[in-house]
Tab-separated table of C-alpha atoms in Angstrom:
chain	number	residue	atom	x	y	z
R	46	MET	CA	-8.233	-14.404	-20.539
R	47	ILE	CA	-4.695	-13.848	-21.852
R	48	SER	CA	-3.727	-15.046	-25.341
R	49	ALA	CA	0.037	-14.708	-24.952
R	50	LEU	CA	2.628	-13.283	-22.582
R	51	PHE	CA	5.868	-11.577	-23.592
R	52	ILE	CA	8.832	-10.218	-21.674
R	53	LEU	CA	10.677	-7.619	-23.758
R	54	ASP	CA	13.723	-5.442	-23.346
R	55	THR	CA	13.421	-1.668	-23.725
R	56	LYS	CA	14.040	-1.908	-27.489
R	57	GLY	CA	11.184	-4.373	-27.974
R	58	ARG	CA	13.291	-7.499	-28.443
R	59	VAL	CA	11.575	-10.635	-27.149
R	60	ILE	CA	13.356	-12.313	-24.221
R	61	ILE	CA	10.565	-14.649	-23.081
R	62	HIS	CA	7.444	-15.632	-25.054
R	63	ARG	CA	4.658	-17.974	-23.952
R	64	ASP	CA	1.683	-18.506	-26.261
R	65	TYR	CA	-1.349	-19.797	-24.352
R	66	ARG	CA	-4.157	-19.785	-26.918
R	67	GLY	CA	-2.607	-19.510	-30.401
R	68	ASP	CA	-4.890	-16.668	-31.542
R	69	VAL	CA	-2.266	-13.904	-31.783
R	70	SER	CA	0.853	-13.638	-33.895
R	71	ALA	CA	4.327	-12.957	-32.502
R	72	LYS	CA	4.389	-9.962	-34.860
R	73	CYS	CA	1.967	-8.180	-32.526
R	74	VAL	CA	5.027	-7.140	-30.502
R	75	GLU	CA	6.130	-4.919	-33.394
R	76	ARG	CA	2.699	-3.255	-33.503
R	77	PHE	CA	2.801	-2.816	-29.717
R	78	MET	CA	6.211	-1.096	-29.769
R	79	ALA	CA	5.086	1.189	-32.611
R	80	LYS	CA	1.970	2.150	-30.649
R	81	LEU	CA	4.005	2.599	-27.468
R	82	ASN	CA	6.506	4.927	-29.142
R	83	GLU	CA	3.691	6.880	-30.776
R	84	LEU	CA	1.889	7.431	-27.468
R	85	GLU	CA	5.154	8.266	-25.720
R	86	ASP	CA	5.858	11.013	-28.264
R	87	THR	CA	2.440	12.568	-27.609
R	88	SER	CA	2.686	12.102	-23.796
R	89	GLN	CA	-0.422	9.889	-23.789
R	90	LEU	CA	1.055	6.733	-22.275
R	91	ALA	CA	-1.396	4.351	-20.604
R	92	PRO	CA	-1.041	0.791	-19.207
R	93	ILE	CA	-3.583	-0.447	-21.780
R	94	ILE	CA	-3.155	-0.057	-25.551
R	95	TYR	CA	-5.584	-1.106	-28.296
R	96	ASP	CA	-4.931	-1.540	-31.999
R	97	ASP	CA	-7.143	-1.735	-35.081
R	98	ALA	CA	-6.694	-5.504	-35.371
R	99	GLY	CA	-8.760	-6.070	-32.225
R	100	VAL	CA	-5.795	-6.882	-29.989
R	101	SER	CA	-5.447	-5.389	-26.508
R	102	TYR	CA	-2.035	-4.898	-24.893
R	103	ILE	CA	-1.717	-4.693	-21.081
R	104	TYR	CA	1.784	-4.093	-19.812
R	105	LEU	CA	3.965	-2.903	-16.963
R	106	THR	CA	7.616	-1.890	-16.845
R	107	ILE	CA	10.168	-3.039	-14.300
R	108	SER	CA	13.895	-2.259	-14.374
R	109	ASN	CA	14.904	-2.608	-18.045
R	110	LEU	CA	12.032	-4.925	-18.972
R	111	ILE	CA	8.473	-4.729	-20.284
R	112	VAL	CA	6.066	-7.447	-19.112
R	113	LEU	CA	3.331	-7.622	-21.765
R	114	ALA	CA	0.035	-9.523	-21.813
R	115	VAL	CA	-1.823	-9.747	-25.151
R	116	THR	CA	-5.489	-10.662	-25.564
R	117	ARG	CA	-8.191	-10.697	-28.246
R	118	THR	CA	-11.148	-11.070	-25.881
R	119	ASN	CA	-13.039	-8.578	-23.742
R	120	THR	CA	-10.870	-9.280	-20.709
R	121	ASN	CA	-11.121	-7.935	-17.165
R	122	VAL	CA	-8.128	-5.604	-17.438
R	123	ALA	CA	-7.837	-5.031	-13.683
R	124	SER	CA	-7.377	-8.761	-13.074
R	125	VAL	CA	-4.674	-8.925	-15.771
R	126	VAL	CA	-2.781	-6.011	-14.203
R	127	VAL	CA	-2.945	-7.729	-10.796
R	128	PHE	CA	-1.722	-10.979	-12.392
R	129	LEU	CA	1.282	-9.210	-13.985
R	130	HIS	CA	2.251	-7.684	-10.645
R	131	ARG	CA	1.899	-11.081	-8.947
R	132	LEU	CA	4.073	-12.641	-11.664
R	133	VAL	CA	6.785	-10.056	-11.071
R	134	ASP	CA	6.599	-10.788	-7.316
R	135	VAL	CA	7.116	-14.496	-8.061
R	136	PHE	CA	10.180	-13.680	-10.186
R	137	LYS	CA	11.556	-11.505	-7.373
R	138	HIS	CA	11.082	-14.352	-4.924
R	139	TYR	CA	13.100	-16.690	-7.167
R	140	PHE	CA	15.728	-14.378	-8.672
R	141	GLU	CA	15.951	-11.442	-6.172
R	142	GLU	CA	16.416	-8.923	-9.020
R	143	VAL	CA	14.131	-9.017	-12.075
R	144	GLU	CA	16.395	-7.971	-14.926
R	145	GLU	CA	17.211	-9.210	-18.401
R	146	GLU	CA	20.342	-11.014	-17.194
R	147	SER	CA	18.550	-12.861	-14.369
R	148	LEU	CA	15.806	-14.048	-16.748
R	149	ARG	CA	18.274	-15.259	-19.387
R	150	ASP	CA	20.280	-17.125	-16.739
R	151	ASN	CA	17.135	-18.862	-15.446
R	152	PHE	CA	15.001	-19.162	-18.586
R	153	VAL	CA	14.137	-22.835	-17.896
R	154	ILE	CA	12.673	-21.936	-14.504
R	155	VAL	CA	10.906	-18.924	-16.021
R	156	TYR	CA	9.079	-21.151	-18.524
R	157	GLU	CA	8.193	-23.625	-15.776
R	158	LEU	CA	6.700	-20.803	-13.736
R	159	LEU	CA	4.756	-19.445	-16.720
R	160	ASP	CA	3.238	-22.921	-17.232
R	161	GLU	CA	2.197	-23.128	-13.573
R	162	VAL	CA	0.819	-19.615	-12.997
R	163	MET	CA	-1.429	-19.716	-16.078
R	164	ASP	CA	-3.397	-22.407	-17.893
R	165	HIS	CA	-4.898	-21.720	-21.334
R	166	GLY	CA	-4.873	-17.994	-20.580
R	167	TYR	CA	-6.499	-18.247	-17.145
R	168	PRO	CA	-4.473	-17.272	-14.017
R	169	GLN	CA	-3.824	-20.149	-11.597
R	170	PHE	CA	-1.458	-20.110	-8.617
R	171	THR	CA	0.655	-17.030	-7.913
R	172	GLU	CA	1.768	-17.781	-4.355
R	173	ALA	CA	5.579	-17.875	-4.540
R	174	LYS	CA	5.982	-19.954	-1.359
R	175	VAL	CA	3.724	-22.662	-2.762
R	176	LEU	CA	5.358	-22.656	-6.205
R	177	GLN	CA	8.825	-22.974	-4.718
R	178	GLU	CA	7.934	-26.288	-3.103
R	179	PHE	CA	7.860	-28.104	-6.428
R	180	ILE	CA	9.789	-25.784	-8.767
R	181	LYS	CA	13.310	-25.733	-7.375
R	182	THR	CA	15.953	-23.214	-8.359
R	183	ASP	CA	18.850	-25.674	-7.997
R	184	ALA	CA	19.131	-28.268	-10.775
R	185	TYR	CA	20.372	-31.089	-8.531
R	186	LYS	CA	17.166	-30.837	-6.472
R	187	MET	CA	15.124	-31.680	-9.554
R	188	GLU	CA	16.451	-35.266	-9.838
R	189	THR	CA	13.584	-36.647	-7.733
R	190	VAL	CA	10.039	-35.926	-8.850
R	191	ALA	CA	8.598	-33.507	-6.359
R	192	LYS	CA	5.089	-34.198	-5.132
R	193	PRO	CA	2.820	-31.164	-5.588
R	194	PRO	CA	2.022	-29.642	-2.180
R	195	MET	CA	-1.493	-29.807	-0.815
R	196	ALA	CA	-1.875	-26.063	-1.398
R	197	VAL	CA	-1.913	-26.626	-5.182
R	198	THR	CA	-4.576	-29.321	-5.155
R	199	ASN	CA	-6.490	-27.811	-2.254
R	200	ALA	CA	-9.158	-25.107	-2.421
R	201	VAL	CA	-7.140	-23.207	0.210
R	202	HIS	CA	-4.144	-22.669	-2.052
R	203	TRP	CA	-2.801	-19.706	-0.049
R	204	ARG	CA	-1.908	-21.909	2.938
R	205	ASN	CA	0.240	-25.055	3.106
R	206	ASP	CA	-0.772	-28.152	5.024
R	207	GLY	CA	1.230	-29.391	8.008
R	208	ILE	CA	2.301	-26.030	9.461
R	209	LYS	CA	3.324	-26.326	13.139
R	210	TYR	CA	4.231	-23.782	15.808
R	211	ALA	CA	5.224	-24.337	19.430
R	212	LYS	CA	3.328	-21.166	20.405
R	213	ASN	CA	0.161	-20.270	18.506
R	214	GLU	CA	-0.309	-16.521	18.159
R	215	VAL	CA	-2.118	-14.107	15.861
R	216	PHE	CA	-1.407	-10.361	15.720
R	217	LEU	CA	-3.849	-7.842	14.276
R	218	ASP	CA	-2.972	-4.182	13.628
R	219	ALA	CA	-5.743	-1.722	12.762
R	220	VAL	CA	-3.781	0.985	10.941
R	221	GLU	CA	-5.502	4.158	9.754
R	222	SER	CA	-4.022	6.972	7.651
R	223	VAL	CA	-5.492	10.468	7.768
R	224	ASN	CA	-5.500	12.363	4.464
R	225	LEU	CA	-6.173	16.048	5.087
R	226	LEU	CA	-5.917	19.306	3.148
R	227	VAL	CA	-6.445	22.614	4.968
R	228	ASN	CA	-6.792	25.894	3.073
R	229	SER	CA	-4.743	28.987	3.890
R	230	ASN	CA	-7.726	30.478	5.727
R	231	GLY	CA	-7.995	27.448	8.037
R	232	THR	CA	-10.861	25.679	6.233
R	233	VAL	CA	-10.666	21.914	5.802
R	234	VAL	CA	-10.944	21.377	2.028
R	235	HIS	CA	-10.577	17.582	1.972
R	236	SER	CA	-10.502	14.925	4.675
R	237	GLU	CA	-10.501	11.159	4.383
R	238	VAL	CA	-9.503	8.127	6.429
R	239	SER	CA	-8.064	5.032	4.762
R	240	GLY	CA	-7.536	1.969	6.919
R	241	VAL	CA	-6.136	-1.530	6.723
R	242	LEU	CA	-6.328	-4.552	9.020
R	243	ARG	CA	-2.820	-6.031	8.919
R	244	MET	CA	-2.220	-9.504	10.311
R	245	ARG	CA	0.719	-11.683	11.339
R	246	VAL	CA	-0.336	-15.301	11.791
R	247	PHE	CA	1.646	-18.035	13.517
R	248	LEU	CA	-0.918	-20.830	13.853
R	249	THR	CA	-0.660	-24.601	13.596
R	250	GLY	CA	-2.705	-26.619	11.095
R	251	MET	CA	-5.646	-25.193	9.120
R	252	PRO	CA	-7.349	-22.832	11.596
R	253	GLU	CA	-10.677	-21.097	11.032
R	254	CYS	CA	-10.642	-17.452	12.166
R	255	LYS	CA	-13.670	-15.273	12.856
R	256	LEU	CA	-13.400	-11.519	13.264
R	257	GLY	CA	-16.078	-9.205	14.619
R	258	LEU	CA	-16.068	-5.407	14.195
R	259	ASN	CA	-18.370	-2.642	15.401
R	260	ASP	CA	-19.896	-2.557	11.917
R	261	LYS	CA	-22.886	-0.212	11.582
R	262	VAL	CA	-24.667	-2.446	9.057
R	263	LEU	CA	-24.249	-5.518	11.295
R	264	PHE	CA	-25.598	-3.706	14.367
R	265	ALA	CA	-28.543	-2.351	12.358
R	266	ASN	CA	-29.401	-5.873	11.132
R	267	GLN	CA	-29.303	-7.136	14.724
R	268	GLY	CA	-31.463	-4.259	16.014
R	269	ARG	CA	-28.652	-2.875	18.163
R	270	ALA	CA	-28.145	0.410	16.275
R	271	GLY	CA	-27.597	3.379	18.589
R	272	LYS	CA	-26.610	1.284	21.606
R	273	GLN	CA	-22.885	1.291	20.812
R	274	LYS	CA	-20.507	3.366	18.748
R	275	THR	CA	-20.365	1.957	15.233
R	276	VAL	CA	-18.522	2.747	12.004
R	277	GLU	CA	-19.830	2.679	8.439
R	278	LEU	CA	-17.039	1.315	6.267
R	279	GLU	CA	-16.777	2.167	2.554
R	280	ASP	CA	-14.832	0.616	-0.337
R	281	ILE	CA	-14.115	-2.578	1.602
R	282	LYS	CA	-11.569	-4.863	-0.070
R	283	PHE	CA	-10.799	-8.295	1.352
R	284	HIS	CA	-7.917	-10.713	1.010
R	285	GLN	CA	-8.811	-13.745	-1.107
R	286	CYS	CA	-9.003	-15.933	2.023
R	287	VAL	CA	-12.192	-14.213	3.294
R	288	ARG	CA	-15.494	-15.973	2.578
R	289	LEU	CA	-17.348	-13.233	0.720
R	290	ALA	CA	-20.681	-15.083	0.623
R	291	ARG	CA	-20.649	-15.354	4.418
R	292	PHE	CA	-19.866	-11.655	4.770
R	293	GLU	CA	-22.641	-10.646	2.369
R	294	ASN	CA	-25.101	-12.847	4.251
R	295	ASP	CA	-24.483	-11.921	7.910
R	296	ARG	CA	-21.462	-9.532	7.861
R	297	THR	CA	-19.246	-12.132	9.556
R	298	ILE	CA	-15.581	-12.011	8.528
R	299	SER	CA	-14.635	-15.688	8.384
R	300	PHE	CA	-11.381	-16.974	6.846
R	301	ILE	CA	-8.564	-19.511	6.857
R	302	PRO	CA	-5.517	-17.212	7.068
R	303	PRO	CA	-2.265	-17.491	5.107
R	304	ASP	CA	0.848	-18.154	7.147
R	305	GLY	CA	2.852	-15.057	8.104
R	306	ASN	CA	2.092	-11.448	7.135
R	307	PHE	CA	-0.841	-10.299	5.013
R	308	ASP	CA	-3.476	-7.547	4.775
R	309	LEU	CA	-6.866	-8.979	5.713
R	310	MET	CA	-8.943	-6.030	4.512
R	311	SER	CA	-8.777	-2.368	3.594
R	312	TYR	CA	-11.460	0.282	3.850
R	313	ARG	CA	-12.136	3.996	3.512
R	314	LEU	CA	-14.226	6.581	5.365
R	315	SER	CA	-15.087	9.880	3.707
R	316	GLN	CA	-15.997	11.654	6.917
R	317	ASN	CA	-15.150	15.102	8.258
R	318	VAL	CA	-11.955	14.618	10.233
R	319	LYS	CA	-10.895	17.095	12.864
R	320	PRO	CA	-7.187	17.909	12.296
R	321	LEU	CA	-5.238	15.949	14.895
R	322	ILE	CA	-2.181	18.210	14.656
R	323	TRP	CA	-3.033	21.823	13.868
R	324	VAL	CA	-0.260	24.033	12.479
R	325	GLU	CA	-0.384	27.799	11.963
R	326	CYS	CA	2.360	29.875	10.364
R	327	PHE	CA	2.550	33.668	10.804
R	328	VAL	CA	4.877	35.640	8.529
R	329	GLU	CA	6.669	38.707	9.892
R	330	LYS	CA	9.068	41.050	8.068
R	331	PRO	CA	11.302	43.030	10.418
R	332	SER	CA	13.167	44.461	7.401
R	333	ARG	CA	13.097	44.331	3.595
R	334	SER	CA	15.771	41.628	3.442
R	335	ARG	CA	14.792	39.566	6.477
R	336	THR	CA	11.734	37.412	7.128
R	337	GLU	CA	10.542	35.581	10.231
R	338	TYR	CA	8.095	32.705	10.568
R	339	LEU	CA	6.247	32.067	13.819
R	340	VAL	CA	4.888	28.519	13.751
R	341	LYS	CA	2.375	27.249	16.312
R	342	ALA	CA	1.683	23.511	16.485
R	343	ARG	CA	-1.206	22.313	18.643
R	344	SER	CA	-2.228	18.746	19.383
R	345	GLN	CA	-6.020	18.427	19.215
R	346	LEU	CA	-5.983	14.896	20.569
R	347	LYS	CA	-7.486	14.086	23.942
R	348	GLU	CA	-5.117	14.444	26.881
R	349	ARG	CA	-4.749	10.682	27.323
R	350	SER	CA	-3.472	10.300	23.738
R	351	THR	CA	0.019	11.195	22.514
R	352	ALA	CA	1.356	11.634	18.995
R	353	ASN	CA	4.820	10.158	18.479
R	354	ASN	CA	7.544	11.045	15.975
R	355	VAL	CA	5.801	14.220	14.843
R	356	GLU	CA	7.536	15.784	11.850
R	357	ILE	CA	6.477	19.199	10.556
R	358	ILE	CA	8.032	20.094	7.202
R	359	LEU	CA	7.974	23.877	6.809
R	360	PRO	CA	8.809	25.153	3.286
R	361	LEU	CA	11.179	28.118	2.965
R	362	PRO	CA	11.959	30.261	-0.097
R	363	GLN	CA	14.573	28.636	-2.323
R	364	ASP	CA	16.966	31.567	-1.917
R	365	ALA	CA	16.676	31.736	1.890
R	366	THR	CA	20.065	31.986	3.603
R	367	THR	CA	21.398	31.629	7.152
R	368	PRO	CA	18.179	30.542	8.896
R	369	THR	CA	18.236	30.744	12.687
R	370	VAL	CA	15.768	28.586	14.619
R	371	LYS	CA	14.379	28.547	18.146
R	372	ALA	CA	11.912	25.799	19.118
R	373	SER	CA	10.081	25.415	22.418
R	374	GLN	CA	10.107	21.619	21.996
R	375	GLY	CA	11.997	19.153	19.831
R	376	THR	CA	14.658	19.872	17.232
R	377	ALA	CA	14.554	21.757	13.929
R	378	VAL	CA	16.987	21.183	11.054
R	379	TYR	CA	17.276	23.149	7.813
R	380	VAL	CA	17.382	20.876	4.748
R	381	PRO	CA	18.605	23.072	1.850
R	382	GLU	CA	18.072	20.440	-0.872
R	383	LYS	CA	14.364	20.409	0.009
R	384	SER	CA	14.194	24.157	0.712
R	385	ALA	CA	12.477	23.276	3.961
R	386	LEU	CA	12.870	23.271	7.719
R	387	VAL	CA	12.093	19.925	9.396
R	388	TRP	CA	10.766	20.287	12.950
R	389	THR	CA	10.793	16.981	14.849
R	390	ILE	CA	8.921	16.374	18.106
R	391	LYS	CA	9.318	12.857	19.507
R	392	SER	CA	6.342	13.046	21.871
R	393	PHE	CA	3.408	15.450	21.450
R	394	PRO	CA	0.772	14.976	24.223
R	395	GLY	CA	-2.855	15.846	23.555
R	396	GLY	CA	-3.934	19.401	24.356
R	397	ARG	CA	-0.373	20.783	24.261
R	398	GLU	CA	0.944	23.596	22.047
R	399	PHE	CA	4.526	24.224	20.973
R	400	THR	CA	6.028	27.105	19.029
R	401	LEU	CA	8.927	27.563	16.652
R	402	ARG	CA	10.444	30.775	15.374
R	403	VAL	CA	12.688	30.818	12.317
R	404	SER	CA	14.435	33.877	10.908
R	405	PHE	CA	16.201	33.949	7.542
R	406	LYS	CA	17.614	36.369	4.974
R	407	LEU	CA	16.574	36.782	1.362
R	408	PRO	CA	19.280	38.084	-1.006
R	409	SER	CA	16.807	39.996	-3.198
R	410	VAL	CA	13.566	41.795	-2.491
R	411	GLN	CA	12.173	40.739	-5.901
R	412	ASN	CA	12.538	37.036	-5.073
R	413	GLU	CA	10.897	37.635	-1.713
R	414	ASP	CA	7.863	39.229	-3.334
R	415	ALA	CA	7.659	36.537	-5.991
R	416	ALA	CA	7.649	33.807	-3.366
R	417	GLN	CA	4.507	35.089	-1.695
R	418	GLY	CA	1.440	33.031	-2.526
R	419	LYS	CA	3.462	30.302	-4.252
R	420	MET	CA	4.917	28.440	-1.300
R	421	PRO	CA	4.281	24.702	-1.057
R	422	PRO	CA	2.023	23.540	1.785
R	423	ILE	CA	3.229	22.555	5.239
R	424	LYS	CA	3.396	18.769	5.530
R	425	VAL	CA	2.892	16.895	8.791
R	426	ASN	CA	3.827	13.312	9.687
R	427	PHE	CA	2.905	11.595	12.943
R	428	GLU	CA	1.897	8.340	14.580
R	429	VAL	CA	-0.696	7.942	17.333
R	430	PRO	CA	-0.699	4.526	19.077
R	431	TYR	CA	-3.787	3.001	20.731
R	432	TYR	CA	-6.087	5.285	18.733
R	433	THR	CA	-8.175	5.248	15.543
R	434	VAL	CA	-9.918	8.243	13.993
R	435	SER	CA	-12.895	6.220	12.774
R	436	GLY	CA	-13.465	4.528	16.121
R	437	ILE	CA	-13.251	1.042	14.602
R	438	GLN	CA	-13.036	-1.684	17.247
R	439	VAL	CA	-12.260	-5.380	17.097
R	440	ARG	CA	-15.049	-6.955	19.182
R	441	TYR	CA	-13.606	-10.446	18.963
R	442	LEU	CA	-11.005	-12.519	17.124
R	443	LYS	CA	-11.674	-16.249	17.462
R	444	VAL	CA	-9.369	-19.053	16.316
R	445	ILE	CA	-10.918	-22.507	15.861
R	446	GLU	CA	-8.801	-25.540	14.923
R	447	LYS	CA	-9.749	-29.231	14.998
R	448	SER	CA	-6.946	-30.093	17.452
R	449	GLY	CA	-8.512	-27.648	19.938
R	450	TYR	CA	-5.395	-25.646	20.871
R	451	GLN	CA	-5.685	-22.214	22.493
R	452	ALA	CA	-4.323	-19.316	20.427
R	453	LEU	CA	-3.321	-15.904	21.764
R	454	PRO	CA	-4.838	-13.014	19.768
R	455	TRP	CA	-3.145	-9.583	20.040
R	456	VAL	CA	-4.811	-6.423	18.765
R	457	ARG	CA	-3.460	-2.883	18.553
R	458	TYR	CA	-4.611	0.371	16.974
R	459	ILE	CA	-2.427	2.934	15.181
R	460	THR	CA	-3.236	6.198	13.403
R	461	THR	CA	-0.692	7.756	11.045
R	462	ALA	CA	-0.564	10.791	8.785
R	463	GLY	CA	-1.174	10.072	5.119
R	464	ASN	CA	-1.206	13.009	2.728
R	465	TYR	CA	-1.557	15.609	5.512
R	466	GLU	CA	-1.042	19.161	4.201
R	467	ILE	CA	-1.771	22.675	5.482
R	468	ARG	CA	-1.456	25.569	3.042
R	469	MET	CA	0.433	28.649	4.188
R	470	GLN	CA	-1.114	32.075	4.363
């Protein structure tokens, strides 16, 4: 529950102020700026600030503005932070750039939006496409009273009524990112998989979608555990369109999707992940002023899988000069501003190994010795189509609509590198 909302400039001057409950004074902005400056001086800045008067300040900064929510109650802070980000997204949808000038030029529309997105301190509708149907940016369009769209008065406020497509299609991408940290001795210190089911929906009317996964809990409840490969998903987060009660009851993912692009759900797996791209770097010193790196990159994917757009970022000492490179596959470019060599391999089939040798000079022996043991880790980027590390599978994706049309569901799997680092020896 938010008592009031302020939009300030960087000096704390109020640009926009909307009081929803009347239980806080406008002077609280002065206390907020004093607290903010005090915490900034001690390097203890946080998105939530409390004061002795029992007022909580939740804020975010964007461009040259501070968007501030003030409350006196024990509020769910996470929901307020999400609301502030959604409000900024609405402003971006209307004004392109969210800056002091754009808000001052459109202050009437800003106040209209603040009245619609929140009622008596409680968040309401934050879907920009829905809001734009009855809050127009052009004044001449406001002459006729616009009828509120069905999405505002409907329980399904994330989807408009009357949507029509000549071809009904739904696309689902299962995208997984591998976060991996390998020690200098080759031991995997940390491994984690974070995934998201990303959808693009082009469906007519108000369709009901049902999605089935190879969920371990579902298969165990049905007595089918052990018969098929299953995955145990952790930290599942759903889009607001998913019926949570239905999922909790029988693990069925049932929803009326928004139109266009959205993330249906995200998840995490804290399992031991075998490094998909293994990189080793051997350091050789032919002379006191010259150093050579021998880098071996090996794809540990199965032979039928291929990693695309592989990028291996190899750090070099900051004072390295005149590096010469020879790669058995792909291209390698020295990027001096990053003090790194970027080795790019467009296609890296499973089971293959490629090598790269780089030789460079160091102007001083002291700098060479100082660099040992302090080099940043090797970073790897890649993309593997038609493959997921977790083994998640979409068993079915059904689209049911009262008109009875046939929709075409498309599913694909992609694995990418997240924070994928290998420490050098």
